[in-house]
Amino acid sequence: MSNKYLLFIEFFKTGLFAIGGGPATIPFLMDMAKKYPWFSMAELSDMIAISESTPGPVGLNMATYAGFKTLGTFGGIVSTLALTIPSIVIILIIARFLEGFQDNKIVKAVFAGIKPAVTALIAVAVMNIFKVSLFDISDSVITPRISSMIIAVVIFVLIQWPKTKKLHPALWFLFAALIGIIFRL
């Protein structure tokens, strides 16, 4: 099967099952990084950073970037459409029927069950991104990235410090980008 069909299928599955927004797509992207030579885990970390710092939904930005990285502009279009088609169809179906079911106990129970599952998916994704960002992992050898760890601790402390706590998030992105450029992380 060609890359364009695999790309569509993988992002369609992601769009269908990644309930909970952009961060819920990360485990699916991690699986793609392991299965296909489209992008590495390190590149996935870069994709997340770029997607978080650009306007628009994170999951959609990541799909577009991953598709572009894989097959150029065509891949970006294919992966973006594949990710969004399931959501559009599901939202249209739900909008049509939800009014009659919004007080249904079964519907409420399903949503109550989905919330912890989404939380777990996001937590696993955060832990994996943490691992990729702070450690070099190659051939079963894990080497800490000391400079990345120091920067993470400094930024965490600064975010908690009362004088810098109220800074706009965009300033933190700019600060982190400058640190990355200066230290070539």
mmCIF file of C-alpha atoms in Angstrom, residues 5-166:
data_model
loop_
_atom_site.group_PDB
_atom_site.id
_atom_site.type_symbol
_atom_site.label_atom_id
_atom_site.label_comp_id
_atom_site.label_asym_id
_atom_site.label_seq_id
_atom_site.Cartn_x
_atom_site.Cartn_y
_atom_site.Cartn_z
ATOM 1 C CA TYR A 5 -3.139 5.653 1.462
ATOM 2 C CA LEU A 6 -1.362 4.655 4.670
ATOM 3 C CA LEU A 7 -1.132 8.308 5.658
ATOM 4 C CA PHE A 8 -4.857 8.763 5.076
ATOM 5 C CA ILE A 9 -5.781 5.583 6.974
ATOM 6 C CA GLU A 10 -3.548 6.360 9.957
ATOM 7 C CA PHE A 11 -4.806 9.925 10.337
ATOM 8 C CA PHE A 12 -8.395 8.836 9.753
ATOM 9 C CA LYS A 13 -8.010 6.364 12.635
ATOM 10 C CA THR A 14 -6.465 9.120 14.716
ATOM 11 C CA GLY A 15 -9.358 11.460 13.976
ATOM 12 C CA LEU A 16 -11.845 8.727 14.767
ATOM 13 C CA PHE A 17 -10.376 7.596 18.086
ATOM 14 C CA ALA A 18 -8.422 10.558 19.511
ATOM 15 C CA ILE A 19 -11.213 11.872 21.699
ATOM 16 C CA GLY A 20 -10.222 14.880 23.773
ATOM 17 C CA GLY A 21 -8.532 17.272 21.395
ATOM 18 C CA GLY A 22 -4.984 17.726 20.151
ATOM 19 C CA PRO A 23 -3.066 16.158 23.033
ATOM 20 C CA ALA A 24 -5.077 12.952 22.568
ATOM 21 C CA THR A 25 -3.534 12.617 19.085
ATOM 22 C CA ILE A 26 -0.028 12.293 20.528
ATOM 23 C CA PRO A 27 -0.211 8.560 21.381
ATOM 24 C CA PHE A 28 -1.387 7.859 17.822
ATOM 25 C CA LEU A 29 1.469 9.915 16.393
ATOM 26 C CA MET A 30 3.923 8.088 18.653
ATOM 27 C CA ASP A 31 2.610 4.802 17.272
ATOM 28 C CA MET A 32 3.100 6.118 13.718
ATOM 29 C CA ALA A 33 6.682 7.132 14.557
ATOM 30 C CA LYS A 34 7.366 3.544 15.647
ATOM 31 C CA LYS A 35 5.595 1.872 12.695
ATOM 32 C CA TYR A 36 6.601 4.046 9.747
ATOM 33 C CA PRO A 37 9.728 5.946 8.678
ATOM 34 C CA TRP A 38 7.702 9.145 8.292
ATOM 35 C CA PHE A 39 9.147 10.903 11.356
ATOM 36 C CA SER A 40 11.167 10.008 14.433
ATOM 37 C CA MET A 41 10.285 10.475 18.094
ATOM 38 C CA ALA A 42 12.645 13.467 18.210
ATOM 39 C CA GLU A 43 10.880 14.982 15.203
ATOM 40 C CA LEU A 44 7.545 14.306 16.928
ATOM 41 C CA SER A 45 8.786 16.345 19.867
ATOM 42 C CA ASP A 46 9.584 19.169 17.438
ATOM 43 C CA MET A 47 6.144 18.808 15.838
ATOM 44 C CA ILE A 48 4.483 19.192 19.220
ATOM 45 C CA ALA A 49 6.530 22.302 20.008
ATOM 46 C CA ILE A 50 5.719 23.851 16.631
ATOM 47 C CA SER A 51 2.030 22.901 16.868
ATOM 48 C CA GLU A 52 1.725 24.344 20.363
ATOM 49 C CA SER A 53 3.312 27.619 19.319
ATOM 50 C CA THR A 54 1.312 28.197 16.124
ATOM 51 C CA PRO A 55 -2.303 29.350 15.897
ATOM 52 C CA GLY A 56 -4.985 26.729 15.449
ATOM 53 C CA PRO A 57 -5.890 23.381 16.942
ATOM 54 C CA VAL A 58 -2.832 21.421 18.067
ATOM 55 C CA GLY A 59 -3.969 18.069 16.660
ATOM 56 C CA LEU A 60 -4.731 19.595 13.280
ATOM 57 C CA ASN A 61 -1.400 21.432 13.190
ATOM 58 C CA MET A 62 0.406 18.205 14.049
ATOM 59 C CA ALA A 63 -1.455 16.237 11.372
ATOM 60 C CA THR A 64 -0.656 18.862 8.750
ATOM 61 C CA TYR A 65 2.997 18.993 9.776
ATOM 62 C CA ALA A 66 3.360 15.199 9.872
ATOM 63 C CA GLY A 67 1.692 14.847 6.479
ATOM 64 C CA PHE A 68 3.851 17.590 5.004
ATOM 65 C CA LYS A 69 6.974 15.986 6.463
ATOM 66 C CA THR A 70 5.956 12.667 4.912
ATOM 67 C CA LEU A 71 4.678 13.606 1.440
ATOM 68 C CA GLY A 72 5.047 17.364 1.070
ATOM 69 C CA THR A 73 2.067 19.649 0.451
ATOM 70 C CA PHE A 74 -0.085 16.780 -0.796
ATOM 71 C CA GLY A 75 0.640 14.827 2.393
ATOM 72 C CA GLY A 76 -0.267 17.836 4.525
ATOM 73 C CA ILE A 77 -3.626 18.104 2.771
ATOM 74 C CA VAL A 78 -4.292 14.345 2.951
ATOM 75 C CA SER A 79 -3.467 14.044 6.654
ATOM 76 C CA THR A 80 -5.451 17.173 7.552
ATOM 77 C CA LEU A 81 -8.547 15.970 5.706
ATOM 78 C CA ALA A 82 -8.193 12.450 7.089
ATOM 79 C CA LEU A 83 -7.997 13.771 10.650
ATOM 80 C CA THR A 84 -11.012 16.057 10.296
ATOM 81 C CA ILE A 85 -13.448 13.884 8.308
ATOM 82 C CA PRO A 86 -14.383 11.598 11.258
ATOM 83 C CA SER A 87 -14.997 14.584 13.541
ATOM 84 C CA ILE A 88 -17.196 16.337 11.013
ATOM 85 C CA VAL A 89 -19.284 13.211 10.384
ATOM 86 C CA ILE A 90 -19.603 12.384 14.086
ATOM 87 C CA ILE A 91 -20.530 15.968 15.018
ATOM 88 C CA LEU A 92 -23.212 16.056 12.313
ATOM 89 C CA ILE A 93 -24.676 12.773 13.560
ATOM 90 C CA ILE A 94 -24.513 13.814 17.215
ATOM 91 C CA ALA A 95 -26.034 17.228 16.506
ATOM 92 C CA ARG A 96 -28.931 15.540 14.741
ATOM 93 C CA PHE A 97 -29.738 13.151 17.574
ATOM 94 C CA LEU A 98 -28.252 14.543 20.805
ATOM 95 C CA GLU A 99 -31.152 16.760 21.770
ATOM 96 C CA GLY A 100 -33.295 13.678 22.290
ATOM 97 C CA PHE A 101 -30.574 11.874 24.264
ATOM 98 C CA GLN A 102 -28.906 14.556 26.380
ATOM 99 C CA ASP A 103 -30.768 13.443 29.528
ATOM 100 C CA ASN A 104 -30.361 9.731 28.785
ATOM 101 C CA LYS A 105 -28.572 7.878 31.616
ATOM 102 C CA ILE A 106 -26.643 5.672 29.191
ATOM 103 C CA VAL A 107 -25.329 8.689 27.246
ATOM 104 C CA LYS A 108 -24.261 10.349 30.500
ATOM 105 C CA ALA A 109 -22.552 7.121 31.611
ATOM 106 C CA VAL A 110 -20.690 6.815 28.295
ATOM 107 C CA PHE A 111 -19.361 10.378 28.609
ATOM 108 C CA ALA A 112 -18.438 9.721 32.243
ATOM 109 C CA GLY A 113 -16.412 6.683 31.092
ATOM 110 C CA ILE A 114 -14.735 8.490 28.211
ATOM 111 C CA LYS A 115 -13.356 11.311 30.393
ATOM 112 C CA PRO A 116 -10.925 9.129 32.429
ATOM 113 C CA ALA A 117 -9.803 7.315 29.274
ATOM 114 C CA VAL A 118 -8.972 10.620 27.585
ATOM 115 C CA THR A 119 -7.168 11.785 30.706
ATOM 116 C CA ALA A 120 -5.071 8.594 30.716
ATOM 117 C CA LEU A 121 -4.201 8.963 27.011
ATOM 118 C CA ILE A 122 -3.088 12.546 27.552
ATOM 119 C CA ALA A 123 -1.097 11.615 30.690
ATOM 120 C CA VAL A 124 0.774 8.871 28.811
ATOM 121 C CA ALA A 125 1.494 11.279 25.966
ATOM 122 C CA VAL A 126 2.836 13.893 28.392
ATOM 123 C CA MET A 127 5.105 11.312 30.054
ATOM 124 C CA ASN A 128 6.432 10.154 26.680
ATOM 125 C CA ILE A 129 7.080 13.690 25.458
ATOM 126 C CA PHE A 130 8.784 14.432 28.785
ATOM 127 C CA LYS A 131 11.018 11.404 28.225
ATOM 128 C CA VAL A 132 11.872 12.352 24.620
ATOM 129 C CA SER A 133 12.524 15.989 25.557
ATOM 130 C CA LEU A 134 14.801 15.331 28.530
ATOM 131 C CA PHE A 135 16.579 12.131 27.493
ATOM 132 C CA ASP A 136 18.385 10.844 24.414
ATOM 133 C CA ILE A 137 17.030 7.368 23.794
ATOM 134 C CA SER A 138 18.905 5.303 21.232
ATOM 135 C CA ASP A 139 19.607 1.592 21.008
ATOM 136 C CA SER A 140 18.230 0.977 24.514
ATOM 137 C CA VAL A 141 20.684 3.495 25.996
ATOM 138 C CA ILE A 142 19.123 6.363 27.912
ATOM 139 C CA THR A 143 21.310 9.447 28.330
ATOM 140 C CA PRO A 144 20.010 12.489 30.208
ATOM 141 C CA ARG A 145 20.060 15.832 28.412
ATOM 142 C CA ILE A 146 21.433 17.866 31.294
ATOM 143 C CA SER A 147 20.974 21.241 29.582
ATOM 144 C CA SER A 148 17.333 20.446 28.767
ATOM 145 C CA MET A 149 16.711 19.347 32.359
ATOM 146 C CA ILE A 150 18.246 22.535 33.756
ATOM 147 C CA ILE A 151 16.203 24.703 31.402
ATOM 148 C CA ALA A 152 13.007 22.782 32.272
ATOM 149 C CA VAL A 153 13.619 23.302 35.998
ATOM 150 C CA VAL A 154 14.438 27.002 35.533
ATOM 151 C CA ILE A 155 11.302 27.601 33.448
ATOM 152 C CA PHE A 156 9.161 25.629 35.906
ATOM 153 C CA VAL A 157 10.484 27.718 38.817
ATOM 154 C CA LEU A 158 9.984 30.954 36.873
ATOM 155 C CA ILE A 159 6.418 29.997 35.992
ATOM 156 C CA GLN A 160 5.692 29.459 39.702
ATOM 157 C CA TRP A 161 7.487 32.605 40.884
ATOM 158 C CA PRO A 162 4.934 35.351 41.735
ATOM 159 C CA LYS A 163 6.676 38.084 39.707
ATOM 160 C CA THR A 164 6.766 36.053 36.481
ATOM 161 C CA LYS A 165 3.727 33.851 37.058
ATOM 162 C CA LYS A 166 1.375 36.335 35.389
#
